[in-house]
mmCIF file with all atom_site columns, C-alpha atoms in Angstrom:
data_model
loop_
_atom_site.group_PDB
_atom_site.id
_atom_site.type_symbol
_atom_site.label_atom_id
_atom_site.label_alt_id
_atom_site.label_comp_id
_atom_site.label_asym_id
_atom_site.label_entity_id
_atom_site.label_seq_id
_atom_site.pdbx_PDB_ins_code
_atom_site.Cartn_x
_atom_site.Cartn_y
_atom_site.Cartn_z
_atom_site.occupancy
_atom_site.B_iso_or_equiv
_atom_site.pdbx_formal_charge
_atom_site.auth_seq_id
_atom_site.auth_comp_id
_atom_site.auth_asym_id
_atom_site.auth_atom_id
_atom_site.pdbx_PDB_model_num
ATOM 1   C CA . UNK O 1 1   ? 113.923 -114.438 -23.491 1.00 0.00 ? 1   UNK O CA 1
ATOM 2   C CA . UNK O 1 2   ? 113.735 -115.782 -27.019 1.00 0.00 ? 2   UNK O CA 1
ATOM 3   C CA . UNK O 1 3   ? 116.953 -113.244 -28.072 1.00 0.00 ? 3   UNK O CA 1
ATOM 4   C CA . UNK O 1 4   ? 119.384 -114.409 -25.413 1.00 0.00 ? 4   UNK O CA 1
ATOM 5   C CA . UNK O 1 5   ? 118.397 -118.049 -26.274 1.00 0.00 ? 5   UNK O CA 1
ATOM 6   C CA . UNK O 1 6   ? 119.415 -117.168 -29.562 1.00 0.00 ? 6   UNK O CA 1
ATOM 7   C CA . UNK O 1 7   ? 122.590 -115.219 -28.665 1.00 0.00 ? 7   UNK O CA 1
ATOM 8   C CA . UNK O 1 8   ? 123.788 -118.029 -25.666 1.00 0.00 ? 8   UNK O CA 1
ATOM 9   C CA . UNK O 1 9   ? 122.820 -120.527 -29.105 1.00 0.00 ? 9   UNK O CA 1
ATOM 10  C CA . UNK O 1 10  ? 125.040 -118.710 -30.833 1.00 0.00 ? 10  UNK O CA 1
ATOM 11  C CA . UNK O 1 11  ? 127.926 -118.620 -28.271 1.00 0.00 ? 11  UNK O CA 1
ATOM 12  C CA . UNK O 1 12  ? 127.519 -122.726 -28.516 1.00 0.00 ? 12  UNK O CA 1
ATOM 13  C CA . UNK O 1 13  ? 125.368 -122.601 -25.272 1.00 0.00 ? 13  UNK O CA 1
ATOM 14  C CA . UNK O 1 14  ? 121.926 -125.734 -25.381 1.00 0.00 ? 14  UNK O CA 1
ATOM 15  C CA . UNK O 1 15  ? 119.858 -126.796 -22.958 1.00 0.00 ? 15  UNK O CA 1
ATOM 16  C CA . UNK O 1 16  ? 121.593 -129.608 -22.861 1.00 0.00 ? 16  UNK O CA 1
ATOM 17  C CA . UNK O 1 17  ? 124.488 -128.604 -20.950 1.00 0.00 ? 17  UNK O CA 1
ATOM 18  C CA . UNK O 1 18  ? 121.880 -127.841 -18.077 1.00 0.00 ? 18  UNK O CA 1
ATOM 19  C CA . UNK O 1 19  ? 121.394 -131.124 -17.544 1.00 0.00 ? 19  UNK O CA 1
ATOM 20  C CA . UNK O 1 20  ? 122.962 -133.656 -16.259 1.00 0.00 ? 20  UNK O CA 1
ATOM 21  C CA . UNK O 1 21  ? 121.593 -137.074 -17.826 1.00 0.00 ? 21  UNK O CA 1
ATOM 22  C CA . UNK O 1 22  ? 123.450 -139.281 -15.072 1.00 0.00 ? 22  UNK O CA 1
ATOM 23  C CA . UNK O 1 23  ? 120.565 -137.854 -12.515 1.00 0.00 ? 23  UNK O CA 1
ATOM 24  C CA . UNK O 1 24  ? 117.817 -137.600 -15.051 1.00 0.00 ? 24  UNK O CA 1
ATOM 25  C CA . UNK O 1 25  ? 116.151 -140.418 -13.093 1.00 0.00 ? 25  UNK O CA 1
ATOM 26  C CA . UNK O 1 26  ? 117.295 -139.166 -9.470  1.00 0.00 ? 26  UNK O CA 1
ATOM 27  C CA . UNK O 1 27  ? 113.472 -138.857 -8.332  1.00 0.00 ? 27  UNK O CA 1
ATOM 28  C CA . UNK O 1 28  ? 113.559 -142.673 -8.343  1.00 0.00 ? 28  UNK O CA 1
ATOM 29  C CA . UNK O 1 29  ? 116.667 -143.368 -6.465  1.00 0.00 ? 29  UNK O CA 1
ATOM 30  C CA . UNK O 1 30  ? 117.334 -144.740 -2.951  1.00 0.00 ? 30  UNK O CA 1
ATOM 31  C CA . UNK O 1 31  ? 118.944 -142.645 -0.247  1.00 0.00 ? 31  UNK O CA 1
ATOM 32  C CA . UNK O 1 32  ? 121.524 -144.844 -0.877  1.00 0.00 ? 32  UNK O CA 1
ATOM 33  C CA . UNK O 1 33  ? 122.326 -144.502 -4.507  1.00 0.00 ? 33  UNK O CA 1
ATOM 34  C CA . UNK O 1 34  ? 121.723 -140.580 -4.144  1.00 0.00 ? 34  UNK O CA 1
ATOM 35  C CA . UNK O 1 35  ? 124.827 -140.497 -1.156  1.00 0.00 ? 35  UNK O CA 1
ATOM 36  C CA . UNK O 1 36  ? 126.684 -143.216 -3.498  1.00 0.00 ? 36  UNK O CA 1
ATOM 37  C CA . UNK O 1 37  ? 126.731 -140.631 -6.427  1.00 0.00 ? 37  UNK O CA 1
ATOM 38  C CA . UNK O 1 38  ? 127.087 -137.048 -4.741  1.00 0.00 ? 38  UNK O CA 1
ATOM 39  C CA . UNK O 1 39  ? 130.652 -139.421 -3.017  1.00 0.00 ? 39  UNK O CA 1
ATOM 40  C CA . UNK O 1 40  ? 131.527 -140.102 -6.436  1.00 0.00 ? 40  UNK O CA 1
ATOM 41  C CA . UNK O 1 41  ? 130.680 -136.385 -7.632  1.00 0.00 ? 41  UNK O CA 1
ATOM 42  C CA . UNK O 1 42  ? 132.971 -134.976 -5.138  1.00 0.00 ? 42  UNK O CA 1
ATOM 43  C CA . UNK O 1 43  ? 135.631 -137.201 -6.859  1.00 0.00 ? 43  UNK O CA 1
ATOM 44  C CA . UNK O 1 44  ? 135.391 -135.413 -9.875  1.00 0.00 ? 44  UNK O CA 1
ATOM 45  C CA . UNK O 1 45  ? 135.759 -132.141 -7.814  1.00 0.00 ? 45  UNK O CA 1
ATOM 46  C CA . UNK O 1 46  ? 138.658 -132.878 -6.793  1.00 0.00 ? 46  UNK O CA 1
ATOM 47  C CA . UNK O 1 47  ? 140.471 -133.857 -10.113 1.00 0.00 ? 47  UNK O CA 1
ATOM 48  C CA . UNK O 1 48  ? 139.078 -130.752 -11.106 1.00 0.00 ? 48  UNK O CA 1
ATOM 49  C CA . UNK O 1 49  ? 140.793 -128.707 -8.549  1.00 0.00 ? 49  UNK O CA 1
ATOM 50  C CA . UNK O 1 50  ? 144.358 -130.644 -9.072  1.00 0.00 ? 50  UNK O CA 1
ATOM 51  C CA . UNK O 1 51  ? 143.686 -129.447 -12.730 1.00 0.00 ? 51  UNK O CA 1
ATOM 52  C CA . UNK O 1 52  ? 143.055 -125.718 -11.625 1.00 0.00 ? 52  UNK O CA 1
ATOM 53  C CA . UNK O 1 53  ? 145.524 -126.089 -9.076  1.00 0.00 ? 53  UNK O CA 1
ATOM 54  C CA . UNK O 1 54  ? 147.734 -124.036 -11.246 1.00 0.00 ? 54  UNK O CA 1
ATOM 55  C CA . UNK O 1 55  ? 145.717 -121.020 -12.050 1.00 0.00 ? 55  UNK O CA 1
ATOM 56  C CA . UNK O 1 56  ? 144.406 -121.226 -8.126  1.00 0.00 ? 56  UNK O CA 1
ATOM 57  C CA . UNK O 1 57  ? 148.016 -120.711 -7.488  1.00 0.00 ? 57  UNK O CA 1
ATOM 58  C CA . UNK O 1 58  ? 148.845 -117.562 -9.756  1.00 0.00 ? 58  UNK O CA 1
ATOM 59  C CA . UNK O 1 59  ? 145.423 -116.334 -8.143  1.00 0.00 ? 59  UNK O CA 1
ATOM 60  C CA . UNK O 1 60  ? 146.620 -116.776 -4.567  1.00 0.00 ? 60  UNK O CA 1
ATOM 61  C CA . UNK O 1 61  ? 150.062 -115.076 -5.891  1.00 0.00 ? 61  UNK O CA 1
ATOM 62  C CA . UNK O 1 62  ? 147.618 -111.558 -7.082  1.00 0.00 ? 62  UNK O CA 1
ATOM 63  C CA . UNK O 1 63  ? 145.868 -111.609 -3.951  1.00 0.00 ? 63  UNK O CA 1
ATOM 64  C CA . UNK O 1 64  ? 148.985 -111.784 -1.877  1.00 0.00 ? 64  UNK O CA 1
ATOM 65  C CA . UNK O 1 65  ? 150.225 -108.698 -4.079  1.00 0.00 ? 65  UNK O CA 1
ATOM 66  C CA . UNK O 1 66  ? 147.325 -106.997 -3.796  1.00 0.00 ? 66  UNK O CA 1
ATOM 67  C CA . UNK O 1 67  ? 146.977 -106.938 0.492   1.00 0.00 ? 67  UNK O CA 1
ATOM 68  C CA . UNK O 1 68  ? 150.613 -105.828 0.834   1.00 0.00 ? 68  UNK O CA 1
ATOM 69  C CA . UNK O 1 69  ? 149.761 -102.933 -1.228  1.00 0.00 ? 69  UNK O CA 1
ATOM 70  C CA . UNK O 1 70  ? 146.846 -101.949 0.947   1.00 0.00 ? 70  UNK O CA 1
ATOM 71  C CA . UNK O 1 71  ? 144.674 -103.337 -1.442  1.00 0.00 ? 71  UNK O CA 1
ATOM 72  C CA . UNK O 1 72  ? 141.192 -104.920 -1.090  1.00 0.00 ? 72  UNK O CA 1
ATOM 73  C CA . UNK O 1 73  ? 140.616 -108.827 -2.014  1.00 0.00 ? 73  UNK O CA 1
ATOM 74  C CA . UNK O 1 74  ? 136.169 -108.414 -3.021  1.00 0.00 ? 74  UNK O CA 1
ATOM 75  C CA . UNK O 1 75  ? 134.335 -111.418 -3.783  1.00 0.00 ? 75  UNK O CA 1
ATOM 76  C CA . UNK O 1 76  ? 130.979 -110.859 -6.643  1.00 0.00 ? 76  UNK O CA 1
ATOM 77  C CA . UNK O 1 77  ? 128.470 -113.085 -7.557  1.00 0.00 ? 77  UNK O CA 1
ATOM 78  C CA . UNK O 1 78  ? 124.637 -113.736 -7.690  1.00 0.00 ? 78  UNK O CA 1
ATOM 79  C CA . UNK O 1 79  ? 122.640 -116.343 -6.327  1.00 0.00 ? 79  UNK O CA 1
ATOM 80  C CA . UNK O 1 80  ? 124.339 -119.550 -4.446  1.00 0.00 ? 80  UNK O CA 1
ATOM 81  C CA . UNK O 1 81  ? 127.932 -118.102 -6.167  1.00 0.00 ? 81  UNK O CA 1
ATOM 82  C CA . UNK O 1 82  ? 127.590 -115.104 -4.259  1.00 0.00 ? 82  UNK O CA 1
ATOM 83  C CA . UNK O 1 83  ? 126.936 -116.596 -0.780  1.00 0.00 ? 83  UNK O CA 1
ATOM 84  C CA . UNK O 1 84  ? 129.767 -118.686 -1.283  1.00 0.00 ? 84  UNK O CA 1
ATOM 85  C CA . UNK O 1 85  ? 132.035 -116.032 -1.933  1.00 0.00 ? 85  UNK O CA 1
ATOM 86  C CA . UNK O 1 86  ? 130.124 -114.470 1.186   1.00 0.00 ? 86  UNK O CA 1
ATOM 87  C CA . UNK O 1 87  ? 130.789 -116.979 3.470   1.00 0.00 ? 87  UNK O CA 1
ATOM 88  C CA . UNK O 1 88  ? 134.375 -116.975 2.792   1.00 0.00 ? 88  UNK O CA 1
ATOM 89  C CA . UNK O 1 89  ? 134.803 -113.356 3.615   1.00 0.00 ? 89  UNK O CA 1
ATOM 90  C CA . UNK O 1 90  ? 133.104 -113.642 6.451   1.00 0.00 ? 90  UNK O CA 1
ATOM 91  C CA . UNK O 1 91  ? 134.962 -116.206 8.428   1.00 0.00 ? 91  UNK O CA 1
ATOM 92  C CA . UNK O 1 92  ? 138.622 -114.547 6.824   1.00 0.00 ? 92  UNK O CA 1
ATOM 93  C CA . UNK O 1 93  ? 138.834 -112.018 9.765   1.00 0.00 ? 93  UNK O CA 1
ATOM 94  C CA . UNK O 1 94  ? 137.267 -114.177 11.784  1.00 0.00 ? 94  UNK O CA 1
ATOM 95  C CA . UNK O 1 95  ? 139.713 -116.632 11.347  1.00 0.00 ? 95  UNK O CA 1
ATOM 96  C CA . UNK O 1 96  ? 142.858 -114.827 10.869  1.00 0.00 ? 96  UNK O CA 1
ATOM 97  C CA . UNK O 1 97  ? 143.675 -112.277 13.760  1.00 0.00 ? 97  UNK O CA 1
ATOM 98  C CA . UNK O 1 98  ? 146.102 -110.655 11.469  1.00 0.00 ? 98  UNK O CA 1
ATOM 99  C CA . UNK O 1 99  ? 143.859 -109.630 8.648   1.00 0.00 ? 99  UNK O CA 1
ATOM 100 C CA . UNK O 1 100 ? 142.376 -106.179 8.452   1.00 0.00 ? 100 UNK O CA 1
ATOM 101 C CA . UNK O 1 101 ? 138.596 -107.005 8.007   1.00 0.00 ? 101 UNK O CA 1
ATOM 102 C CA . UNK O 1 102 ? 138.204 -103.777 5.858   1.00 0.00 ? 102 UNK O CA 1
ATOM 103 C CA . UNK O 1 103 ? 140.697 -105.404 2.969   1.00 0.00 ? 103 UNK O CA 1
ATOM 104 C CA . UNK O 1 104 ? 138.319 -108.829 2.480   1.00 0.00 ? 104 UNK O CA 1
ATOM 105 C CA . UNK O 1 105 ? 134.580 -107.917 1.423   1.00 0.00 ? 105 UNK O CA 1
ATOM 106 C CA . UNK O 1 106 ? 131.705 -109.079 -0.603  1.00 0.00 ? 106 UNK O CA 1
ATOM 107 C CA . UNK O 1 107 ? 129.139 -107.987 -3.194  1.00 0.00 ? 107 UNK O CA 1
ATOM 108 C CA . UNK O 1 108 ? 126.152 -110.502 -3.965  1.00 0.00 ? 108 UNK O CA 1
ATOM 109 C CA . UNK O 1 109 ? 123.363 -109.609 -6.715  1.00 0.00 ? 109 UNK O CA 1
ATOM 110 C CA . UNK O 1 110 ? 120.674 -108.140 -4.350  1.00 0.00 ? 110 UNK O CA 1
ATOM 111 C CA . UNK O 1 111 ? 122.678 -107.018 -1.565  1.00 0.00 ? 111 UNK O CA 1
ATOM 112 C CA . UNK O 1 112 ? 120.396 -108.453 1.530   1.00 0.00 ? 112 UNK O CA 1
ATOM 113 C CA . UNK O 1 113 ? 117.123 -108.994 -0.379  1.00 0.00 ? 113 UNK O CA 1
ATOM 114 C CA . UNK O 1 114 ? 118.487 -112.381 -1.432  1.00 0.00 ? 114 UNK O CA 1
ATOM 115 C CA . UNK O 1 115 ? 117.207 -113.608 1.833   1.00 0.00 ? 115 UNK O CA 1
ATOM 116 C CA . UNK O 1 116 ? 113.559 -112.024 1.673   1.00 0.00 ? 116 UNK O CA 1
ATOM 117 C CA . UNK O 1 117 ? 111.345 -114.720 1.230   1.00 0.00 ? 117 UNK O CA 1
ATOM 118 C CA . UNK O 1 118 ? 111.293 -115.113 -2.871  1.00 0.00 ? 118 UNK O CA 1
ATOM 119 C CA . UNK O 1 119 ? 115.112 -113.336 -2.886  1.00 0.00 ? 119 UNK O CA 1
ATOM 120 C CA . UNK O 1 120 ? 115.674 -111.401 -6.134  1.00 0.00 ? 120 UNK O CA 1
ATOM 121 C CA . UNK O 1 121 ? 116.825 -113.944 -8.721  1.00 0.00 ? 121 UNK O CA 1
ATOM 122 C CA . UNK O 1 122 ? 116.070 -111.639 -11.252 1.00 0.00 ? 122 UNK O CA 1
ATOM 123 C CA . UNK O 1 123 ? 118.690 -109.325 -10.701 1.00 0.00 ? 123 UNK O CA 1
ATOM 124 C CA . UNK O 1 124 ? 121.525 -111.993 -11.661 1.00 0.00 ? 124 UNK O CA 1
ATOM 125 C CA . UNK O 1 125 ? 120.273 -111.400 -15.075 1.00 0.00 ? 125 UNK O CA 1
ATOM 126 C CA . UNK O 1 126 ? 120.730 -107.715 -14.741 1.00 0.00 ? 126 UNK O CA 1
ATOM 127 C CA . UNK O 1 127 ? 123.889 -106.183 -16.513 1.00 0.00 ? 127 UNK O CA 1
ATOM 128 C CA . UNK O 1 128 ? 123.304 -102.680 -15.245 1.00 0.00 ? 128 UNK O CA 1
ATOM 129 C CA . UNK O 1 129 ? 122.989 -103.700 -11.650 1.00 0.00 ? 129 UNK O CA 1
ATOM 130 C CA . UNK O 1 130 ? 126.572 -105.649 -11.797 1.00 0.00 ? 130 UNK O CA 1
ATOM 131 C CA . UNK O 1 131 ? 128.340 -102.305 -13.502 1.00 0.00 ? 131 UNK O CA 1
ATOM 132 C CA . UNK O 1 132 ? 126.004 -100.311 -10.447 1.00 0.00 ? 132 UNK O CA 1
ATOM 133 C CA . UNK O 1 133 ? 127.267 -102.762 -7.876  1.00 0.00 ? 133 UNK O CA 1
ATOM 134 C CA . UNK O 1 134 ? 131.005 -102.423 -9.258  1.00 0.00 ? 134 UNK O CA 1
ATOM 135 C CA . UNK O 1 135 ? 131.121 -98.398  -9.053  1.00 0.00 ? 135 UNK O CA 1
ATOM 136 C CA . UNK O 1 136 ? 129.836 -98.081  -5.834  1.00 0.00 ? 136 UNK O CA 1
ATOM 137 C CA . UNK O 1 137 ? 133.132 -100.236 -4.674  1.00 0.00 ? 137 UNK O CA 1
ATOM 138 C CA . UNK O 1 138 ? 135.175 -97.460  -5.766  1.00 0.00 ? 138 UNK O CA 1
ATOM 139 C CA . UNK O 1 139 ? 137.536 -99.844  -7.414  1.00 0.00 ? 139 UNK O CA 1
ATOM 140 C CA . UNK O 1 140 ? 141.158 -98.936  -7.630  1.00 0.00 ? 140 UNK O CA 1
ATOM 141 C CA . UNK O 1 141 ? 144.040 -100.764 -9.269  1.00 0.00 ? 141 UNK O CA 1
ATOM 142 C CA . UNK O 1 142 ? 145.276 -102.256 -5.936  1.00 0.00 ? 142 UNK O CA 1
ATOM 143 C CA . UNK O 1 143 ? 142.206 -104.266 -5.734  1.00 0.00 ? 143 UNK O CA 1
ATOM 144 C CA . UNK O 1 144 ? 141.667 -107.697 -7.040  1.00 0.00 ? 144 UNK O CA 1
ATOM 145 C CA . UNK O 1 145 ? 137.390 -108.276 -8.030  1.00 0.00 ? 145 UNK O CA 1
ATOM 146 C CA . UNK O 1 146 ? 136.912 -112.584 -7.474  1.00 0.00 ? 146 UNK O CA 1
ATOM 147 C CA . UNK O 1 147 ? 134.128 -112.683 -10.086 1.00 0.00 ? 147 UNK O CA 1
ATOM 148 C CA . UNK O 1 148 ? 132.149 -115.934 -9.190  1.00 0.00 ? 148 UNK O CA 1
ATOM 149 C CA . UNK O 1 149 ? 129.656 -117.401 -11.874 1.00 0.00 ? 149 UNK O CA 1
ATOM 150 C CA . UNK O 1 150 ? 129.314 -121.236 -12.119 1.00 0.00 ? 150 UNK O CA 1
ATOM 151 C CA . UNK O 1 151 ? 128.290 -120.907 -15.759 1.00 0.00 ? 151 UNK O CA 1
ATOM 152 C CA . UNK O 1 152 ? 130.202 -117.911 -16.269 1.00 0.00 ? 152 UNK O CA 1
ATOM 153 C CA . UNK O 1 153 ? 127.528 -116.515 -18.196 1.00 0.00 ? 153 UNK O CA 1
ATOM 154 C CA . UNK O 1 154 ? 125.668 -114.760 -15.676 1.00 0.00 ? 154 UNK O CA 1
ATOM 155 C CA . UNK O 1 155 ? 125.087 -111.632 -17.059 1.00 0.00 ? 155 UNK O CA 1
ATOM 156 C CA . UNK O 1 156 ? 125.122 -109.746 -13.304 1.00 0.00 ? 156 UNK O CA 1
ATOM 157 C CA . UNK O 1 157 ? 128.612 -111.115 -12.454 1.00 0.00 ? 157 UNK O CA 1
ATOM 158 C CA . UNK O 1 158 ? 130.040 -110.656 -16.138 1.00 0.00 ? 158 UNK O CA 1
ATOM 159 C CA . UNK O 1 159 ? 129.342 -106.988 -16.051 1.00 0.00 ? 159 UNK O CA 1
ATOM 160 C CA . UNK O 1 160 ? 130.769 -106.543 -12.780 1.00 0.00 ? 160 UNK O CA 1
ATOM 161 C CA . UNK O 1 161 ? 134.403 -108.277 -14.133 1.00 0.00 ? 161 UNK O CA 1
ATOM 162 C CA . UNK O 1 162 ? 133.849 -106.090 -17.318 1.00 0.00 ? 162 UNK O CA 1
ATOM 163 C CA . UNK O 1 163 ? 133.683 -102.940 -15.165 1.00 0.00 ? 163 UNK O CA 1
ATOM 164 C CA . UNK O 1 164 ? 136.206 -103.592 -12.926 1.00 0.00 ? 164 UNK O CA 1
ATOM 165 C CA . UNK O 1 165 ? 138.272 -103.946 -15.640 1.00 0.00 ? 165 UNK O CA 1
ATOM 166 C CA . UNK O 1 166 ? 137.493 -100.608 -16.636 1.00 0.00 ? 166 UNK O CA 1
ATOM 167 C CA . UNK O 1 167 ? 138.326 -99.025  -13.451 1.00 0.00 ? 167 UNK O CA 1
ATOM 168 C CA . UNK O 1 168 ? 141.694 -100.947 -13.646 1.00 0.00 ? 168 UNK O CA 1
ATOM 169 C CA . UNK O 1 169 ? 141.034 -103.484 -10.678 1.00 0.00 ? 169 UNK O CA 1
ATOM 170 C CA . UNK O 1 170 ? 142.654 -106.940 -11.122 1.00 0.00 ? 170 UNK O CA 1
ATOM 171 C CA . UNK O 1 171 ? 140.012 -109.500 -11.956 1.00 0.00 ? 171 UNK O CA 1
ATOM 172 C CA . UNK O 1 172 ? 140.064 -113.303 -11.199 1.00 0.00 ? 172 UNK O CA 1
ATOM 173 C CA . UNK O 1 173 ? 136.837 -115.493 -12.111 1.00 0.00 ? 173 UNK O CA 1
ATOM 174 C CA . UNK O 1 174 ? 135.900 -118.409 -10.585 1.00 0.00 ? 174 UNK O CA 1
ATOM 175 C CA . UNK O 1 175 ? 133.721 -120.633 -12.752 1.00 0.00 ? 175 UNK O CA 1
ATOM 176 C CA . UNK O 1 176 ? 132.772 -124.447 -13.383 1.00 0.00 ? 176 UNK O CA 1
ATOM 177 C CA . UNK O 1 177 ? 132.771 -125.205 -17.228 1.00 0.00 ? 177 UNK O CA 1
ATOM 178 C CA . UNK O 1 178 ? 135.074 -124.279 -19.639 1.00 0.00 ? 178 UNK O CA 1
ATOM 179 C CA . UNK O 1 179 ? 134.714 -122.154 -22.837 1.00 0.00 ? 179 UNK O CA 1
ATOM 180 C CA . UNK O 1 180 ? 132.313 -120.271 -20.768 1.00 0.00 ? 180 UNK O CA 1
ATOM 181 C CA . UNK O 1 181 ? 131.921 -116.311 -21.919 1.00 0.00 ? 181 UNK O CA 1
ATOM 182 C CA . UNK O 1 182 ? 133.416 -114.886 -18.387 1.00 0.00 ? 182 UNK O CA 1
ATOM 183 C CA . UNK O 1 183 ? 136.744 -116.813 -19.377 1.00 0.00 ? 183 UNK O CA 1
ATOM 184 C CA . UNK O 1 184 ? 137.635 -113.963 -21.983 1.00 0.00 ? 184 UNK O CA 1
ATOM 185 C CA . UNK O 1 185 ? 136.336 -111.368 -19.619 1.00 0.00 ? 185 UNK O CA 1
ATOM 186 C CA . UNK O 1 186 ? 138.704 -111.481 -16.261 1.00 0.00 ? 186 UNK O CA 1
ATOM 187 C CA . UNK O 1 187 ? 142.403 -110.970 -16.306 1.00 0.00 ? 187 UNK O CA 1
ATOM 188 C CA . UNK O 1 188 ? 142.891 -114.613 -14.332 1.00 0.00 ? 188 UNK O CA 1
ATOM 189 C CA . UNK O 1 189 ? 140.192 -116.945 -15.417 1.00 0.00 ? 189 UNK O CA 1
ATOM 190 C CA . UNK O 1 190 ? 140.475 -120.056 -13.163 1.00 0.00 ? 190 UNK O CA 1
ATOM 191 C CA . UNK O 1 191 ? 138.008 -123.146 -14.518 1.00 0.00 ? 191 UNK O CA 1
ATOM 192 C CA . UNK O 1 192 ? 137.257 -125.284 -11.933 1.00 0.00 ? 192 UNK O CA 1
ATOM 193 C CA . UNK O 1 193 ? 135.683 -127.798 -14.411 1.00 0.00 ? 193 UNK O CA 1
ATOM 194 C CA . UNK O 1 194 ? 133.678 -130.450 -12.711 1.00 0.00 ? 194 UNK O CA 1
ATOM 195 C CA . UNK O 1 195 ? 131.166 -131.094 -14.621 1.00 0.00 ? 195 UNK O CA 1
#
């Protein structure tokens, strides 16, 4: 633990940017104030999405390209990032008559032990589990890998996008701060930065 401290230290990574001092004192807050600031958060979400809005639309532009090849759109992630790119897969086909259900898929850290009872957490941190998880896509260059990390330093998700890379797949990530590591690591990074 103490060497990847030092390395994310290193990389300009504190504890610091963990936290969020504008809900340090949350535990004390009415129901009120808590609804009044997750309002004013989503706010800030959406500035941050105008602000991506141009790298969301070169992203949408790949995808397109990629499913009139024959290609496959895959979302990757661990943890919370991976349901969400789970849940939008999902409901795709679901949603869409048109769309061949075999073209939109998913790959979270864990595959369904996440929802055992204690999940497997651990495995986010694993970079020879995201590589594993990436090779058993069989990966060609019509397919586009969404890499989602929040961070973009999850170590699961990064070696995924560096894999796919090496298989010749198009990679986008989806992250929420900048100057995070996974920026220099997918072909289309798209920073969603909302703090």
């Amino acid at each position: 633990i103490e060497r990847r401290l030092s390395q994310a230290r290193k990389r300009g990574w504190t504890p610091g940017k963990e936290i969020n001092p504008e809900t340090a004192e949350i535990a004390t807050w009415s129901n009120k104030e808590i609804i009044r600031y997750r309002t004013h958060e989503l706010l800030n979400v959406y500035a941050a999405l105008v602000d991506a809005a141009p790298r969301l639309e070169a992203a949408a532009e790949c995808i397109v390209k990629c499913v009139r090849k024959g290609g496959r759109v895959i979302t990757i992630g661990a943890g919370g990032s991976g349901v969400a790119g789970m849940s939008v897969m999902r409901e795709l086909p679901q949603n869409h008559s048109d769309i061949d259900p075999r073209q939109f898929m998913y790959c979270i850290a864990g595959g369904t032990k996440i929802f055992e009872a204690l999940g497997c957490e651990e495995i986010e941190d694993s970079w020879v589990e995201g590589r594993r998880d990436v090779d058993a896509l069989h990966l060609s260059p019509n397919d586009v890998l969404i890499c989602i990390s929040a961070t973009g330093r999850t170590p699961y998700t990064r070696a995924a996008a560096q894999r796919a890379r090496e298989l010749g797949a198009y990679t986008i990530g989806i992250l929420c701060m900048a100057d995070a590591e996974m920026e220099d690591e997918v072909d289309l990074p798209v920073v969603i930065d909302a703090g």
